[in-house]
Amino acid sequence: MDFREFDELASHREAACAWVEAHVRPEWVEEQRRSGTHQTAELHTLLARDGILAADWAPEYGGSGVDPGFARAVFDELGRRGLACDGWSTTSMVLRTIEHVGTEEQKREYLPAALRGDRLIALGYSEPDSGSDVAAAKTTAVRDGDEWVINGQKMFTSTAQLCSHVFVLARTDPNVPKHKGLSMFLVPTDSAGYDIQPIHTLGGQRTNATFYADVRVPDSARLGGVDGGWGVMHVALVHERSASSPGSDGGSLVRDLAAWARTARRPDGTTVLDDPLAAERIGRMAVDEEVTRLLALRNRWRAQKGDLPGVEGSMWKLFATEAAQRHSSNILDILGPEGVLAPDAAGAPAGGRFEEGFRAAVVGTIYGGTSEILREIIAERHLGLPRNR
Ligand SMILES: Cc1cc2nc3c(=O)[nH]c(=O)nc-3n(C[C@H](O)[C@H](O)[C@H](O)COP(=O)(O)OP(=O)(O)OC[C@H]3O[C@@H](n4cnc5c(N)ncnc54)[C@H](O)[C@@H]3O)c2cc1C
């Protein structure tokens, strides 16, 4: 692995910072926190207008020619300031999947529109009875001439409230082993028979249940072959677990803690940092943070070489999200009773970010593959251990 590959990103940081300073409104962070919707429409329009969404794409599909390093640095900077672009993250995973497995017609239909900021795509994999075992999906798609009729329910269809499409995993053949009878569809959210209900999670994030009652889509909305959905899902999942951002992995939380610990006084007049146990915990967090950053850089390095990061994406996701849980738990221990003050409470340290971070960390090890599933992937594919399931 050659870290020099990333020097070019460092040279974009100043310009990225200037772009964010000039365009981002600080109240957007608060809006995302209050609404639980981790995507801001105005910001998305600006990112599209300035070609940042379209930075890393071929011109024939709407690529803007903007330097991909600059675009990545902008997203890093947004993450650092606490602004998420979750709707765009899922959309870009699906766009990369379309790039890999879509027909030329599909590439021309979906890629330019999404890169112009006119399409957002949510992931419709999980169901009430299938999350980790996603291949057990019960939502069905039945062919009717040139159309498919979709019936079923999806759980945790995050950011669907802003999306133009849901990327739906559906069963197209119930009479074969479960992995072999699935297909993927891009379902417009303005389709007749589509419905959505909000779900508010412990971490404050809003996600959704989405419902499909005789929803009709044309065959051109099918991505990949009939019954070839499992292979398509695999491409999409690899992109999900490799969507790592070295600049936004909670680094600022530990920095905030260190800043607080330097000045906060205990009743005996000493600072929190004078306590060697607190200092040791903060030091360990900083080490975890660096490991997380390096694992993320490895993903980027592989992606830059044109590889599809596989098991590396799982390693990053597992380490980053479990470290976030350890950190937020340690932080609450160090803070004591003040640590549980929520963002709206008077006197909450760091404006309540620690309490909020603790709740958010709980769900981190669930979405995008649970820790148990990721460990199995690493055991099988990295260490060659026998399959457990
Ligand atoms: C905030 C949030 C956002 C989400 N966003 C989306 C989204 O946008 N689109 C989408 O499709 N899904 C989304 N999900 C769903 C997420 O992918 C699933 O919750 C996840 O895959 C786990 O599935 P499950 O909830 O059904 O739990 P289960 O699969 O029922 O797992 C329950 C427990 O059993 C363990 N377990 C299950 N199988 C095994 C096994 N074989 N070996 C060892 N342990 C096992 C799990 O690790 C877990 O601890 C989201 C979830 C959350 C919480």
PDB file of C-alpha atoms and ligand atoms in Angstrom, residues 90 122-133 154-159 201 205 207 240 363 366-373 376 388-389, ligand 1:
ATOM      1  CA  THR A  90     -26.760   5.089  -1.277  1.00  0.00           C
ATOM      2  CA  ALA A 122     -32.635   4.331  -1.495  1.00  0.00           C
ATOM      3  CA  LEU A 123     -31.695   0.706  -0.766  1.00  0.00           C
ATOM      4  CA  GLY A 124     -34.657  -1.663  -0.419  1.00  0.00           C
ATOM      5  CA  TYR A 125     -33.025  -4.920   0.700  1.00  0.00           C
ATOM      6  CA  SER A 126     -34.090  -5.574   4.312  1.00  0.00           C
ATOM      7  CA  GLU A 127     -37.564  -6.812   5.203  1.00  0.00           C
ATOM      8  CA  PRO A 128     -39.399  -7.452   8.474  1.00  0.00           C
ATOM      9  CA  ASP A 129     -38.204 -11.087   8.413  1.00  0.00           C
ATOM     10  CA  SER A 130     -34.874 -10.765   6.634  1.00  0.00           C
ATOM     11  CA  GLY A 131     -31.948  -8.457   7.308  1.00  0.00           C
ATOM     12  CA  SER A 132     -28.681 -10.361   7.684  1.00  0.00           C
ATOM     13  CA  ASP A 133     -30.181 -13.221   5.706  1.00  0.00           C
ATOM     14  CA  LYS A 154     -39.192  -3.403   2.991  1.00  0.00           C
ATOM     15  CA  MET A 155     -37.796  -2.284   6.363  1.00  0.00           C
ATOM     16  CA  PHE A 156     -35.218   0.425   7.043  1.00  0.00           C
ATOM     17  CA  THR A 157     -35.420   2.012   3.584  1.00  0.00           C
ATOM     18  CA  SER A 158     -33.256   4.931   4.717  1.00  0.00           C
ATOM     19  CA  THR A 159     -33.687   8.396   3.122  1.00  0.00           C
ATOM     20  CA  THR A 201     -34.322   5.001  15.534  1.00  0.00           C
ATOM     21  CA  GLN A 205     -31.892   8.801  12.486  1.00  0.00           C
ATOM     22  CA  THR A 207     -35.483   5.592   8.365  1.00  0.00           C
ATOM     23  CA  GLU A 240     -21.537  -0.048   0.482  1.00  0.00           C
ATOM     24  CA  VAL A 363     -26.989   1.331  15.390  1.00  0.00           C
ATOM     25  CA  ILE A 366     -26.252  -3.053  12.554  1.00  0.00           C
ATOM     26  CA  TYR A 367     -26.793  -1.308   9.230  1.00  0.00           C
ATOM     27  CA  GLY A 368     -24.661  -2.178   6.237  1.00  0.00           C
ATOM     28  CA  GLY A 369     -23.991  -5.648   7.718  1.00  0.00           C
ATOM     29  CA  THR A 370     -23.894  -6.509  11.435  1.00  0.00           C
ATOM     30  CA  SER A 371     -20.593  -7.154  13.220  1.00  0.00           C
ATOM     31  CA  GLU A 372     -21.306 -10.887  13.436  1.00  0.00           C
ATOM     32  CA  ILE A 373     -21.877 -11.136   9.692  1.00  0.00           C
ATOM     33  CA  GLU A 376     -17.913 -14.311   9.284  1.00  0.00           C
ATOM     34  CA  ASN A 388     -20.257 -21.138   9.529  1.00  0.00           C
ATOM     35  CA  ARG A 389     -23.767 -20.712   8.045  1.00  0.00           C
TER      36      ARG A 389
HETATM   37  C1  LIG B   1     -30.433   2.861  11.082  1.00  0.00           C
HETATM   38  C2  LIG B   1     -30.553   1.738  10.099  1.00  0.00           C
HETATM   39  C3  LIG B   1     -30.563   2.025   8.745  1.00  0.00           C
HETATM   40  C4  LIG B   1     -30.721   0.988   7.816  1.00  0.00           C
HETATM   41  N1  LIG B   1     -30.784   1.301   6.494  1.00  0.00           N
HETATM   42  C5  LIG B   1     -31.079   0.322   5.599  1.00  0.00           C
HETATM   43  C6  LIG B   1     -31.329   0.635   4.226  1.00  0.00           C
HETATM   44  O1  LIG B   1     -31.241   1.793   3.817  1.00  0.00           O
HETATM   45  N2  LIG B   1     -31.707  -0.370   3.402  1.00  0.00           N
HETATM   46  C7  LIG B   1     -31.825  -1.669   3.827  1.00  0.00           C
HETATM   47  O2  LIG B   1     -32.161  -2.516   3.016  1.00  0.00           O
HETATM   48  N3  LIG B   1     -31.576  -2.006   5.102  1.00  0.00           N
HETATM   49  C8  LIG B   1     -31.223  -1.042   5.991  1.00  0.00           C
HETATM   50  N4  LIG B   1     -31.008  -1.358   7.317  1.00  0.00           N
HETATM   51  C9  LIG B   1     -31.207  -2.741   7.741  1.00  0.00           C
HETATM   52  C10 LIG B   1     -29.914  -3.435   8.149  1.00  0.00           C
HETATM   53  O3  LIG B   1     -29.141  -3.755   7.026  1.00  0.00           O
HETATM   54  C11 LIG B   1     -30.346  -4.676   8.939  1.00  0.00           C
HETATM   55  O4  LIG B   1     -30.913  -4.197  10.150  1.00  0.00           O
HETATM   56  C12 LIG B   1     -29.193  -5.577   9.214  1.00  0.00           C
HETATM   57  O5  LIG B   1     -28.761  -6.218   8.055  1.00  0.00           O
HETATM   58  C13 LIG B   1     -29.558  -6.652  10.283  1.00  0.00           C
HETATM   59  O6  LIG B   1     -30.735  -7.271   9.939  1.00  0.00           O
HETATM   60  P1  LIG B   1     -31.908  -7.460  11.010  1.00  0.00           P
HETATM   61  O7  LIG B   1     -32.209  -6.106  11.603  1.00  0.00           O
HETATM   62  O8  LIG B   1     -33.034  -8.171  10.331  1.00  0.00           O
HETATM   63  O9  LIG B   1     -31.314  -8.364  12.155  1.00  0.00           O
HETATM   64  P2  LIG B   1     -31.084  -9.937  12.083  1.00  0.00           P
HETATM   65  O10 LIG B   1     -30.520 -10.314  10.778  1.00  0.00           O
HETATM   66  O11 LIG B   1     -32.346 -10.590  12.512  1.00  0.00           O
HETATM   67  O12 LIG B   1     -29.961 -10.133  13.183  1.00  0.00           O
HETATM   68  C14 LIG B   1     -30.241 -10.136  14.579  1.00  0.00           C
HETATM   69  C15 LIG B   1     -28.952 -10.506  15.307  1.00  0.00           C
HETATM   70  O13 LIG B   1     -28.549 -11.845  14.934  1.00  0.00           O
HETATM   71  C16 LIG B   1     -27.224 -11.838  14.411  1.00  0.00           C
HETATM   72  N5  LIG B   1     -27.109 -12.802  13.322  1.00  0.00           N
HETATM   73  C17 LIG B   1     -27.965 -12.930  12.281  1.00  0.00           C
HETATM   74  N6  LIG B   1     -27.527 -13.903  11.451  1.00  0.00           N
HETATM   75  C18 LIG B   1     -26.387 -14.385  11.976  1.00  0.00           C
HETATM   76  C19 LIG B   1     -25.450 -15.404  11.598  1.00  0.00           C
HETATM   77  N7  LIG B   1     -25.612 -16.104  10.484  1.00  0.00           N
HETATM   78  N8  LIG B   1     -24.371 -15.623  12.376  1.00  0.00           N
HETATM   79  C20 LIG B   1     -24.174 -14.892  13.528  1.00  0.00           C
HETATM   80  N9  LIG B   1     -25.033 -13.948  13.943  1.00  0.00           N
HETATM   81  C21 LIG B   1     -26.108 -13.684  13.190  1.00  0.00           C
HETATM   82  C22 LIG B   1     -26.997 -10.423  13.906  1.00  0.00           C
HETATM   83  O14 LIG B   1     -25.633 -10.094  13.846  1.00  0.00           O
HETATM   84  C23 LIG B   1     -27.769  -9.605  14.933  1.00  0.00           C
HETATM   85  O15 LIG B   1     -26.970  -9.394  16.060  1.00  0.00           O
HETATM   86  C24 LIG B   1     -30.818  -0.354   8.263  1.00  0.00           C
HETATM   87  C25 LIG B   1     -30.784  -0.633   9.626  1.00  0.00           C
HETATM   88  C26 LIG B   1     -30.654   0.391  10.546  1.00  0.00           C
HETATM   89  C27 LIG B   1     -30.633   0.054  12.013  1.00  0.00           C
END
